[in-house]
Amino acid sequence: MLYLTLTAISTTLPGMKTMLDKKFWRNFSRNIWEKKALVLRNVKSGLLEITDAEVFDLLVLYADRCRKLNDPTGFKFFIDGFKAEEEDVLQVLPEKQDKSLLGYHARMKALFPDYCLVCDELLQVNHKKQHLLTEFTDELYRHVGFPNRFSEMGLYLGNYRKTPFGVHVDSCGVFSFPVAGVKRFRLWEPQYVKKNPSLDRAFKYEKHKKASELLEARPGDMTYWPSSAWHIAESDGSFSATWSLGVWVDQPHKEMISDSLKGLLAQKSGAAGNKVATQFKKLHSDSGEVSELPKAYLQTIELLQRLSVEELQETFLKSWMQHISSQGFKTVPSAPVEISAKSKIRLRSKNSLILWQHSLTSKGVVYFSFGGVTVAGKKSGGLFKLVRDLNHGNPCMVSQYFTRSRSDLRALQTLADAGALSIEKDKGLNRQ
Ligand SMILES: [Fe+2]
């Protein structure tokens, strides 16, 4: 049985910061993670050092990109709890002329008495600030494990009185970091909602308030609730902006295993694997007993018996590498750059290495992963040396590693498309 108990930890003296150090994370993973809610005051974290002015600039940057592409993907806008149509969302995004979050709010408030702007993964689309997020998640993952699904960081902004979809539960644990205004979250234990199913999607819950816990946080604070907690955000109609990090916990290990094996089995079963009907001798005996396997299944058993430990190891290692190459996020910042033999390139971020491994079953083959994609190269090829030099933080001239290998260049372009690389500009050109 799981008890949701609010633990408002405020151990520091006024003015002192709460450090998210090893001791904190050890205690968090042992006593809080997926067990209890938490409010932490005055937290020291790079994430909380992003000012509201910087958040506004990030929003405008992303909104400008959406306007240019005529595509609001990444933004959602709710008016009185109703989701706005995509074409309307482009009309209500933050603009440079708003000057600040409050400027944007003033413009929106005049149009809508109750609005909510959600920007999914705002930090994930920004290269410069992304490390502040990964510094936090890297520590979290080190202590509670790497998520089999992913994490998502969204910004929630507006004067909405209630979460637009009412009281609900997600399959993720949620960390919240208010940027502006006071944020209130009301939580219920899963056992209580089971006994009171009318709370599901409810906006009116006066009689259930006594059974709830109220988390209140201001800029500088952090809240957390486990994936089992039913919740709703509340406000008196004043403005607030909050980062929300959802860590999804709905993908069990067995799914990781079956997903990894799918590719291997498809490859092993060859043409027989594509057959859409199965030949058989007899479906069942007169008494209804089914005891005879069709030939296709017997052949599959033989095939499975022939699988070597190396093949299994390689399959799992490859999919594990591909999985962790997204750094535990749904989206990896992409910065499409065109690579040619003449390009001088470097890693986009020294914290986001191109991962690699030797093939265990094909001699001389090396696999490379970045941002959830995997490509193959040769151990003797230029790409292998290039990747290791890039991972050391060196700027590299592509032509010094390969000029004629089309497959290496193609593989490098795939890694670049996934966001691994940036073009090194000649510093001489930038001198004033
Ligand atoms: Fe939620």
CSV table of C-alpha atoms and ligand atoms in Angstrom, one decimal:
chain,number,residue,atom,x,y,z
A,1,MET,CA,0.0,0.0,0.0
A,2,LEU,CA,1.3,3.4,-0.9
A,3,TYR,CA,0.9,6.4,1.4
A,4,LEU,CA,1.2,9.8,0.0
A,5,THR,CA,2.4,12.0,2.7
A,6,LEU,CA,3.4,15.6,2.1
A,7,THR,CA,6.9,16.2,3.5
A,8,ALA,CA,7.5,19.9,3.4
A,9,ILE,CA,11.3,20.0,4.0
A,10,SER,CA,12.6,23.4,4.9
A,11,THR,CA,15.8,22.6,6.8
A,12,THR,CA,17.8,25.6,5.8
A,13,LEU,CA,18.0,28.9,7.6
A,14,PRO,CA,16.3,31.9,5.9
A,15,GLY,CA,18.6,33.0,3.0
A,16,MET,CA,20.5,29.7,2.9
A,17,LYS,CA,20.1,27.5,-0.1
A,18,THR,CA,19.0,23.9,0.0
A,19,MET,CA,21.7,21.9,-1.8
A,20,LEU,CA,20.8,19.1,-4.2
A,21,ASP,CA,23.9,17.2,-3.1
A,22,LYS,CA,24.7,13.5,-2.9
A,23,LYS,CA,23.1,13.3,0.5
A,24,PHE,CA,19.9,14.8,-0.8
A,25,TRP,CA,19.7,12.5,-3.8
A,26,ARG,CA,20.4,9.4,-1.7
A,27,ASN,CA,17.6,10.3,0.7
A,28,PHE,CA,15.4,11.2,-2.2
A,29,SER,CA,15.8,7.9,-4.0
A,30,ARG,CA,15.4,5.9,-0.8
A,31,ASN,CA,12.5,7.7,0.9
A,32,ILE,CA,10.7,10.0,-1.6
A,33,TRP,CA,10.9,8.8,-5.2
A,34,GLU,CA,7.6,7.2,-6.2
A,35,LYS,CA,6.5,7.2,-2.5
A,36,LYS,CA,5.8,10.7,-1.3
A,37,ALA,CA,5.3,14.3,-2.3
A,38,LEU,CA,7.8,16.9,-1.4
A,39,VAL,CA,8.2,20.7,-1.1
A,40,LEU,CA,11.7,22.0,-1.0
A,41,ARG,CA,12.4,25.7,-0.2
A,42,ASN,CA,15.1,27.9,-1.7
A,43,VAL,CA,16.8,25.2,-3.8
A,44,LYS,CA,20.2,25.6,-5.3
A,45,SER,CA,20.1,24.3,-8.8
A,46,GLY,CA,21.1,25.6,-12.2
A,47,LEU,CA,17.6,25.1,-13.3
A,48,LEU,CA,16.3,27.7,-10.8
A,49,GLU,CA,18.9,30.2,-11.9
A,50,ILE,CA,17.1,30.7,-15.2
A,51,THR,CA,15.5,34.1,-14.7
A,52,ASP,CA,12.0,35.0,-15.8
A,53,ALA,CA,13.6,37.4,-18.3
A,54,GLU,CA,15.6,34.4,-19.8
A,55,VAL,CA,12.5,32.3,-19.9
A,56,PHE,CA,10.7,35.1,-21.8
A,57,ASP,CA,13.6,35.2,-24.3
A,58,LEU,CA,13.5,31.4,-24.7
A,59,LEU,CA,9.8,31.6,-25.4
A,60,VAL,CA,10.1,34.3,-28.0
A,61,LEU,CA,12.9,32.5,-29.7
A,62,TYR,CA,10.8,29.3,-29.9
A,63,ALA,CA,7.7,31.3,-30.9
A,64,ASP,CA,9.6,33.1,-33.7
A,65,ARG,CA,10.7,29.7,-35.0
A,66,CYS,CA,7.1,28.5,-35.0
A,67,ARG,CA,5.9,31.6,-36.8
A,68,LYS,CA,8.6,31.2,-39.4
A,69,LEU,CA,7.6,27.6,-40.0
A,70,ASN,CA,3.9,28.4,-39.7
A,71,ASP,CA,3.8,25.4,-37.3
A,72,PRO,CA,2.9,25.8,-33.6
A,73,THR,CA,4.1,22.2,-32.6
A,74,GLY,CA,5.5,22.3,-29.1
A,75,PHE,CA,2.9,25.0,-28.0
A,76,LYS,CA,-0.6,24.3,-26.6
A,77,PHE,CA,-3.0,27.1,-25.7
A,78,PHE,CA,-6.1,26.7,-23.5
A,79,ILE,CA,-8.9,29.3,-23.2
A,80,ASP,CA,-11.3,28.6,-20.3
A,81,GLY,CA,-10.0,25.1,-20.2
A,82,PHE,CA,-10.6,24.4,-23.9
A,83,LYS,CA,-7.7,23.6,-26.2
A,84,ALA,CA,-7.3,26.2,-29.0
A,85,GLU,CA,-7.0,25.0,-32.7
A,86,GLU,CA,-3.4,24.9,-34.1
A,87,GLU,CA,-3.9,27.9,-36.5
A,88,ASP,CA,-5.2,30.0,-33.6
A,89,VAL,CA,-2.2,29.1,-31.4
A,90,LEU,CA,0.2,31.0,-33.7
A,91,GLN,CA,-1.8,34.2,-33.0
A,92,VAL,CA,-1.3,34.1,-29.3
A,93,LEU,CA,2.3,33.3,-28.8
A,94,PRO,CA,4.8,35.6,-27.0
A,95,GLU,CA,6.4,38.3,-29.1
A,96,LYS,CA,9.5,40.4,-28.6
A,97,GLN,CA,7.3,43.5,-28.2
A,98,ASP,CA,5.7,42.0,-25.1
A,99,LYS,CA,9.1,42.7,-23.5
A,100,SER,CA,8.6,40.4,-20.5
A,101,LEU,CA,6.5,37.5,-19.2
A,102,LEU,CA,4.3,40.1,-17.5
A,103,GLY,CA,4.0,42.1,-20.7
A,104,TYR,CA,2.8,39.0,-22.5
A,105,HIS,CA,0.4,38.3,-19.6
A,106,ALA,CA,-1.0,41.8,-19.9
A,107,ARG,CA,-1.7,41.3,-23.6
A,108,MET,CA,-3.3,37.9,-23.0
A,109,LYS,CA,-5.3,39.0,-20.0
A,110,ALA,CA,-7.0,41.7,-22.0
A,111,LEU,CA,-8.1,39.0,-24.5
A,112,PHE,CA,-8.8,36.0,-22.3
A,113,PRO,CA,-9.9,36.0,-18.6
A,114,ASP,CA,-8.6,32.4,-18.2
A,115,TYR,CA,-5.8,31.2,-20.4
A,116,CYS,CA,-2.9,28.7,-20.2
A,117,LEU,CA,0.1,28.5,-22.5
A,118,VAL,CA,2.1,25.2,-22.4
A,119,CYS,CA,5.4,24.9,-24.1
A,120,ASP,CA,6.6,21.4,-24.2
A,121,GLU,CA,10.3,20.8,-23.8
A,122,LEU,CA,11.3,24.5,-24.1
A,123,LEU,CA,14.7,23.7,-22.7
A,124,GLN,CA,15.2,20.7,-24.9
A,125,VAL,CA,15.0,22.9,-28.0
A,126,ASN,CA,17.6,25.2,-26.6
A,127,HIS,CA,21.2,24.3,-26.8
A,128,LYS,CA,22.6,26.9,-24.5
A,129,LYS,CA,20.4,26.2,-21.5
A,130,GLN,CA,19.9,22.5,-22.0
A,131,HIS,CA,22.9,21.5,-19.8
A,132,LEU,CA,21.1,23.1,-16.8
A,133,LEU,CA,18.4,20.5,-17.3
A,134,THR,CA,20.7,17.5,-17.9
A,135,GLU,CA,22.8,18.4,-14.8
A,136,PHE,CA,19.6,17.9,-12.8
A,137,THR,CA,18.3,14.8,-14.6
A,138,ASP,CA,21.8,13.2,-14.7
A,139,GLU,CA,21.9,13.3,-10.9
A,140,LEU,CA,18.3,12.1,-10.7
A,141,TYR,CA,18.9,9.1,-13.0
A,142,ARG,CA,22.2,8.2,-11.2
A,143,HIS,CA,20.1,7.7,-8.1
A,144,VAL,CA,16.7,6.4,-9.2
A,145,GLY,CA,17.8,4.8,-12.5
A,146,PHE,CA,17.6,5.8,-16.2
A,147,PRO,CA,14.0,6.0,-17.3
A,148,ASN,CA,13.0,3.3,-19.7
A,149,ARG,CA,10.6,5.8,-21.4
A,150,PHE,CA,11.9,9.4,-21.1
A,151,SER,CA,11.5,12.7,-19.3
A,152,GLU,CA,9.8,15.9,-20.6
A,153,MET,CA,10.3,19.4,-19.5
A,154,GLY,CA,7.5,21.8,-20.1
A,155,LEU,CA,6.7,25.4,-19.2
A,156,TYR,CA,3.2,26.2,-18.0
A,157,LEU,CA,2.2,29.8,-18.0
A,158,GLY,CA,-1.0,31.8,-17.5
A,159,ASN,CA,-3.7,32.9,-15.1
A,160,TYR,CA,-5.8,29.7,-15.4
A,161,ARG,CA,-7.7,28.9,-12.2
A,162,LYS,CA,-7.6,25.1,-12.7
A,163,THR,CA,-5.5,22.7,-14.8
A,164,PRO,CA,-7.5,22.6,-18.1
A,165,PHE,CA,-8.2,18.9,-17.8
A,166,GLY,CA,-9.3,18.8,-14.2
A,167,VAL,CA,-8.1,16.4,-11.5
A,168,HIS,CA,-6.0,13.7,-13.2
A,169,VAL,CA,-3.1,11.3,-12.8
A,170,ASP,CA,-0.2,10.9,-15.2
A,171,SER,CA,2.2,8.0,-15.6
A,172,CYS,CA,5.0,10.2,-14.6
A,173,GLY,CA,6.5,11.6,-11.4
A,174,VAL,CA,6.6,15.4,-11.6
A,175,PHE,CA,9.1,18.0,-10.4
A,176,SER,CA,7.9,21.6,-10.6
A,177,PHE,CA,10.0,24.8,-10.4
A,178,PRO,CA,8.0,28.0,-10.3
A,179,VAL,CA,9.5,30.8,-12.4
A,180,ALA,CA,7.0,33.6,-11.5
A,181,GLY,CA,4.0,33.9,-9.2
A,182,VAL,CA,2.8,31.4,-6.6
A,183,LYS,CA,2.0,27.9,-7.7
A,184,ARG,CA,-0.4,25.6,-5.9
A,185,PHE,CA,-1.0,21.9,-6.6
A,186,ARG,CA,-3.6,19.9,-4.9
A,187,LEU,CA,-2.9,16.2,-4.5
A,188,TRP,CA,-4.9,13.1,-3.6
A,189,GLU,CA,-3.8,9.6,-2.8
A,190,PRO,CA,-4.7,6.9,-5.4
A,191,GLN,CA,-6.6,4.9,-2.8
A,192,TYR,CA,-8.9,7.9,-2.1
A,193,VAL,CA,-9.7,8.5,-5.8
A,194,LYS,CA,-10.4,4.8,-6.2
A,195,LYS,CA,-13.1,5.1,-3.5
A,196,ASN,CA,-14.3,8.5,-5.0
A,197,PRO,CA,-14.1,8.0,-8.8
A,198,SER,CA,-16.1,11.2,-9.4
A,199,LEU,CA,-12.8,13.1,-8.8
A,200,ASP,CA,-11.5,11.9,-12.1
A,201,ARG,CA,-11.4,14.9,-14.4
A,202,ALA,CA,-13.3,17.0,-11.8
A,203,PHE,CA,-13.1,20.8,-11.6
A,204,LYS,CA,-15.4,21.0,-8.6
A,205,TYR,CA,-14.2,19.0,-5.5
A,206,GLU,CA,-15.1,21.1,-2.5
A,207,LYS,CA,-16.1,18.1,-0.5
A,208,HIS,CA,-12.9,16.3,-1.3
A,209,LYS,CA,-10.5,19.1,-0.3
A,210,LYS,CA,-10.2,17.7,3.3
A,211,ALA,CA,-8.7,14.5,1.9
A,212,SER,CA,-6.1,16.4,-0.2
A,213,GLU,CA,-2.7,17.8,0.3
A,214,LEU,CA,-1.9,21.3,-0.9
A,215,LEU,CA,1.7,22.0,-2.2
A,216,GLU,CA,2.5,25.7,-2.5
A,217,ALA,CA,5.7,26.9,-4.1
A,218,ARG,CA,7.3,30.1,-5.2
A,219,PRO,CA,10.2,30.9,-7.5
A,220,GLY,CA,13.3,29.3,-5.9
A,221,ASP,CA,11.3,26.3,-4.6
A,222,MET,CA,10.9,22.8,-6.0
A,223,THR,CA,8.0,20.4,-5.6
A,224,TYR,CA,7.8,16.7,-6.5
A,225,TRP,CA,4.9,14.2,-6.5
A,226,PRO,CA,5.0,10.5,-7.4
A,227,SER,CA,3.3,9.1,-10.5
A,228,SER,CA,0.5,7.7,-8.5
A,229,ALA,CA,-0.6,11.1,-7.2
A,230,TRP,CA,-3.9,12.5,-8.6
A,231,HIS,CA,-3.4,16.3,-8.9
A,232,ILE,CA,-4.7,19.6,-10.2
A,233,ALA,CA,-3.0,23.0,-10.3
A,234,GLU,CA,-5.0,25.8,-8.7
A,235,SER,CA,-4.8,29.6,-8.8
A,236,ASP,CA,-6.7,32.6,-7.7
A,237,GLY,CA,-6.5,34.0,-11.2
A,238,SER,CA,-3.2,35.7,-10.8
A,239,PHE,CA,-0.3,35.1,-13.1
A,240,SER,CA,2.2,32.3,-12.7
A,241,ALA,CA,4.9,30.5,-14.9
A,242,THR,CA,6.3,27.1,-13.9
A,243,TRP,CA,8.7,24.6,-15.2
A,244,SER,CA,7.4,21.1,-15.0
A,245,LEU,CA,9.6,18.0,-15.4
A,246,GLY,CA,7.7,14.8,-16.0
A,247,VAL,CA,9.7,11.6,-15.5
A,248,TRP,CA,7.7,8.8,-17.2
A,249,VAL,CA,7.6,5.5,-15.3
A,250,ASP,CA,5.3,3.5,-17.5
A,251,GLN,CA,7.7,1.3,-19.5
A,252,PRO,CA,8.7,-1.9,-17.7
A,253,HIS,CA,11.9,-3.7,-18.4
A,254,LYS,CA,10.1,-6.5,-20.2
A,255,GLU,CA,9.0,-4.0,-22.9
A,256,MET,CA,12.5,-2.9,-23.4
A,257,ILE,CA,13.5,-6.5,-23.9
A,258,SER,CA,10.8,-7.4,-26.3
A,259,ASP,CA,11.4,-4.2,-28.3
A,260,SER,CA,15.1,-5.0,-28.5
A,261,LEU,CA,14.5,-8.6,-29.6
A,262,LYS,CA,11.9,-7.6,-32.3
A,263,GLY,CA,14.6,-6.3,-34.6
A,264,LEU,CA,16.8,-9.3,-34.1
A,265,LEU,CA,14.0,-11.8,-34.7
A,266,ALA,CA,12.8,-10.0,-37.8
A,267,GLN,CA,16.3,-10.1,-39.2
A,268,LYS,CA,16.8,-13.7,-38.3
A,269,SER,CA,13.5,-15.0,-39.6
A,270,GLY,CA,14.1,-13.7,-43.1
A,271,ALA,CA,11.5,-14.3,-45.8
A,272,ALA,CA,9.6,-16.8,-43.6
A,273,GLY,CA,9.1,-14.0,-41.1
A,274,ASN,CA,7.0,-12.1,-43.6
A,275,LYS,CA,4.4,-14.8,-44.3
A,276,VAL,CA,0.9,-13.7,-43.3
A,277,ALA,CA,-0.7,-17.2,-43.3
A,278,THR,CA,0.6,-20.4,-41.7
A,279,GLN,CA,0.5,-23.8,-43.3
A,280,PHE,CA,-0.7,-26.7,-41.1
A,281,LYS,CA,-1.4,-30.4,-41.1
A,282,LYS,CA,-4.2,-30.6,-38.6
A,283,LEU,CA,-5.6,-27.8,-36.4
A,284,HIS,CA,-6.7,-30.0,-33.5
A,285,SER,CA,-7.7,-33.6,-32.6
A,286,ASP,CA,-11.3,-34.9,-32.5
A,287,SER,CA,-11.4,-34.1,-28.8
A,288,GLY,CA,-10.2,-30.5,-29.5
A,289,GLU,CA,-6.7,-30.9,-28.3
A,290,VAL,CA,-4.1,-28.8,-30.0
A,291,SER,CA,-0.7,-30.5,-29.8
A,292,GLU,CA,1.0,-30.1,-33.2
A,293,LEU,CA,3.0,-27.1,-34.1
A,294,PRO,CA,3.0,-26.0,-37.7
A,295,LYS,CA,6.4,-26.3,-39.5
A,296,ALA,CA,6.9,-22.5,-39.4
A,297,TYR,CA,7.0,-22.6,-35.6
A,298,LEU,CA,9.3,-25.6,-35.4
A,299,GLN,CA,11.7,-23.7,-37.7
A,300,THR,CA,11.5,-20.7,-35.4
A,301,ILE,CA,12.4,-22.8,-32.4
A,302,GLU,CA,15.5,-24.0,-34.3
A,303,LEU,CA,16.3,-20.4,-35.1
A,304,LEU,CA,16.0,-19.3,-31.4
A,305,GLN,CA,18.2,-22.3,-30.3
A,306,ARG,CA,20.9,-21.2,-32.7
A,307,LEU,CA,21.0,-17.6,-31.2
A,308,SER,CA,24.4,-17.1,-29.6
A,309,VAL,CA,25.1,-15.2,-26.3
A,310,GLU,CA,27.1,-12.7,-28.4
A,311,GLU,CA,24.1,-12.0,-30.7
A,312,LEU,CA,21.9,-11.4,-27.7
A,313,GLN,CA,24.5,-9.3,-26.0
A,314,GLU,CA,25.0,-7.2,-29.1
A,315,THR,CA,21.3,-6.8,-29.6
A,316,PHE,CA,20.7,-5.5,-26.1
A,317,LEU,CA,23.9,-3.4,-26.0
A,318,LYS,CA,23.0,-1.7,-29.3
A,319,SER,CA,19.5,-0.9,-28.1
A,320,TRP,CA,20.7,0.3,-24.7
A,321,MET,CA,23.3,2.6,-26.4
A,322,GLN,CA,20.6,3.9,-28.7
A,323,HIS,CA,18.3,4.5,-25.8
A,324,ILE,CA,20.8,6.3,-23.6
A,325,SER,CA,22.0,8.4,-26.5
A,326,SER,CA,18.8,10.5,-26.1
A,327,GLN,CA,20.0,11.3,-22.5
A,328,GLY,CA,16.6,10.2,-21.1
A,329,PHE,CA,14.6,12.8,-23.1
A,330,LYS,CA,11.8,12.6,-25.6
A,331,THR,CA,13.4,15.2,-27.8
A,332,VAL,CA,17.1,15.9,-28.4
A,333,PRO,CA,17.8,19.5,-29.6
A,334,SER,CA,18.3,19.3,-33.3
A,335,ALA,CA,20.4,21.9,-35.2
A,336,PRO,CA,20.5,20.7,-38.7
A,337,VAL,CA,23.9,21.4,-40.3
A,338,GLU,CA,25.1,20.3,-43.7
A,339,ILE,CA,28.3,18.4,-43.5
A,340,SER,CA,30.8,18.1,-46.4
A,341,ALA,CA,34.4,17.0,-46.6
A,342,LYS,CA,35.4,20.6,-46.3
A,343,SER,CA,33.6,21.2,-43.0
A,344,LYS,CA,35.3,21.9,-39.8
A,345,ILE,CA,33.1,20.5,-37.1
A,346,ARG,CA,32.9,19.9,-33.3
A,347,LEU,CA,30.5,18.3,-30.9
A,348,ARG,CA,27.5,20.6,-30.3
A,349,SER,CA,27.9,20.0,-26.5
A,350,LYS,CA,30.9,18.6,-24.7
A,351,ASN,CA,28.4,16.8,-22.4
A,352,SER,CA,26.6,15.1,-25.3
A,353,LEU,CA,29.1,12.6,-26.7
A,354,ILE,CA,28.6,10.4,-29.8
A,355,LEU,CA,28.3,7.0,-28.2
A,356,TRP,CA,30.0,4.0,-29.8
A,357,GLN,CA,30.6,0.3,-29.4
A,358,HIS,CA,32.4,-2.5,-31.3
A,359,SER,CA,30.2,-5.1,-32.9
A,360,LEU,CA,30.5,-8.4,-31.1
A,361,THR,CA,29.3,-10.4,-34.1
A,362,SER,CA,30.7,-8.6,-37.2
A,363,LYS,CA,34.5,-8.2,-37.0
A,364,GLY,CA,35.7,-4.6,-37.6
A,365,VAL,CA,32.3,-3.0,-37.4
A,366,VAL,CA,31.6,-0.1,-35.0
A,367,TYR,CA,28.2,1.3,-34.2
A,368,PHE,CA,27.7,5.0,-33.3
A,369,SER,CA,24.6,6.5,-31.6
A,370,PHE,CA,23.4,10.0,-31.0
A,371,GLY,CA,19.9,11.3,-30.2
A,372,GLY,CA,18.2,8.0,-30.6
A,373,VAL,CA,19.7,7.0,-33.9
A,374,THR,CA,22.4,4.4,-34.7
A,375,VAL,CA,24.7,4.2,-37.7
A,376,ALA,CA,27.5,1.7,-38.5
A,377,GLY,CA,31.1,2.3,-39.6
A,378,LYS,CA,34.3,0.4,-39.8
A,379,LYS,CA,36.9,0.2,-37.1
A,380,SER,CA,39.6,0.9,-39.8
A,381,GLY,CA,37.5,3.8,-41.3
A,382,GLY,CA,38.0,7.6,-40.8
A,383,LEU,CA,34.7,8.0,-39.0
A,384,PHE,CA,35.8,6.0,-36.0
A,385,LYS,CA,38.9,8.2,-35.5
A,386,LEU,CA,36.9,11.3,-36.2
A,387,VAL,CA,34.3,10.4,-33.5
A,388,ARG,CA,36.9,9.8,-30.9
A,389,ASP,CA,38.6,13.1,-31.6
A,390,LEU,CA,35.3,14.9,-31.6
A,391,ASN,CA,34.5,13.3,-28.2
A,392,HIS,CA,37.8,14.7,-26.9
A,393,GLY,CA,36.4,18.1,-27.6
A,394,ASN,CA,38.6,18.8,-30.6
A,395,PRO,CA,37.4,20.7,-33.7
A,396,CYS,CA,38.0,18.5,-36.7
A,397,MET,CA,38.4,19.0,-40.4
A,398,VAL,CA,36.3,16.2,-42.0
A,399,SER,CA,38.8,16.0,-45.0
A,400,GLN,CA,41.6,15.0,-42.6
A,401,TYR,CA,39.6,11.8,-41.8
A,402,PHE,CA,38.0,10.9,-45.1
A,403,THR,CA,37.4,12.5,-48.4
A,404,ARG,CA,36.1,9.7,-50.6
A,405,SER,CA,34.1,7.5,-48.2
A,406,ARG,CA,30.5,8.2,-49.1
A,407,SER,CA,29.2,5.8,-46.5
A,408,ASP,CA,31.2,7.6,-43.7
A,409,LEU,CA,30.0,11.0,-44.8
A,410,ARG,CA,26.4,9.7,-44.9
A,411,ALA,CA,26.8,8.3,-41.4
A,412,LEU,CA,28.3,11.5,-40.2
A,413,GLN,CA,25.4,13.5,-41.7
A,414,THR,CA,22.9,11.2,-40.0
A,415,LEU,CA,24.6,12.0,-36.6
A,416,ALA,CA,24.6,15.7,-37.5
A,417,ASP,CA,20.9,15.5,-38.4
A,418,ALA,CA,20.3,14.0,-34.9
A,419,GLY,CA,21.9,17.1,-33.4
A,420,ALA,CA,25.4,15.9,-32.5
A,421,LEU,CA,27.5,18.5,-34.4
A,422,SER,CA,28.0,22.1,-35.0
A,423,ILE,CA,30.1,23.8,-37.7
A,424,GLU,CA,33.2,25.4,-36.3
A,425,LYS,CA,33.3,29.0,-37.5
A,426,ASP,CA,36.6,30.5,-38.5
A,427,LYS,CA,37.3,32.8,-35.6
A,428,GLY,CA,39.3,35.1,-37.9
A,429,LEU,CA,36.1,36.0,-39.8
A,430,ASN,CA,34.4,37.2,-36.6
A,431,ARG,CA,37.1,39.6,-35.5
A,432,GLN,CA,36.0,43.2,-35.6
B,1,FE,FE,-0.5,16.3,-14.7
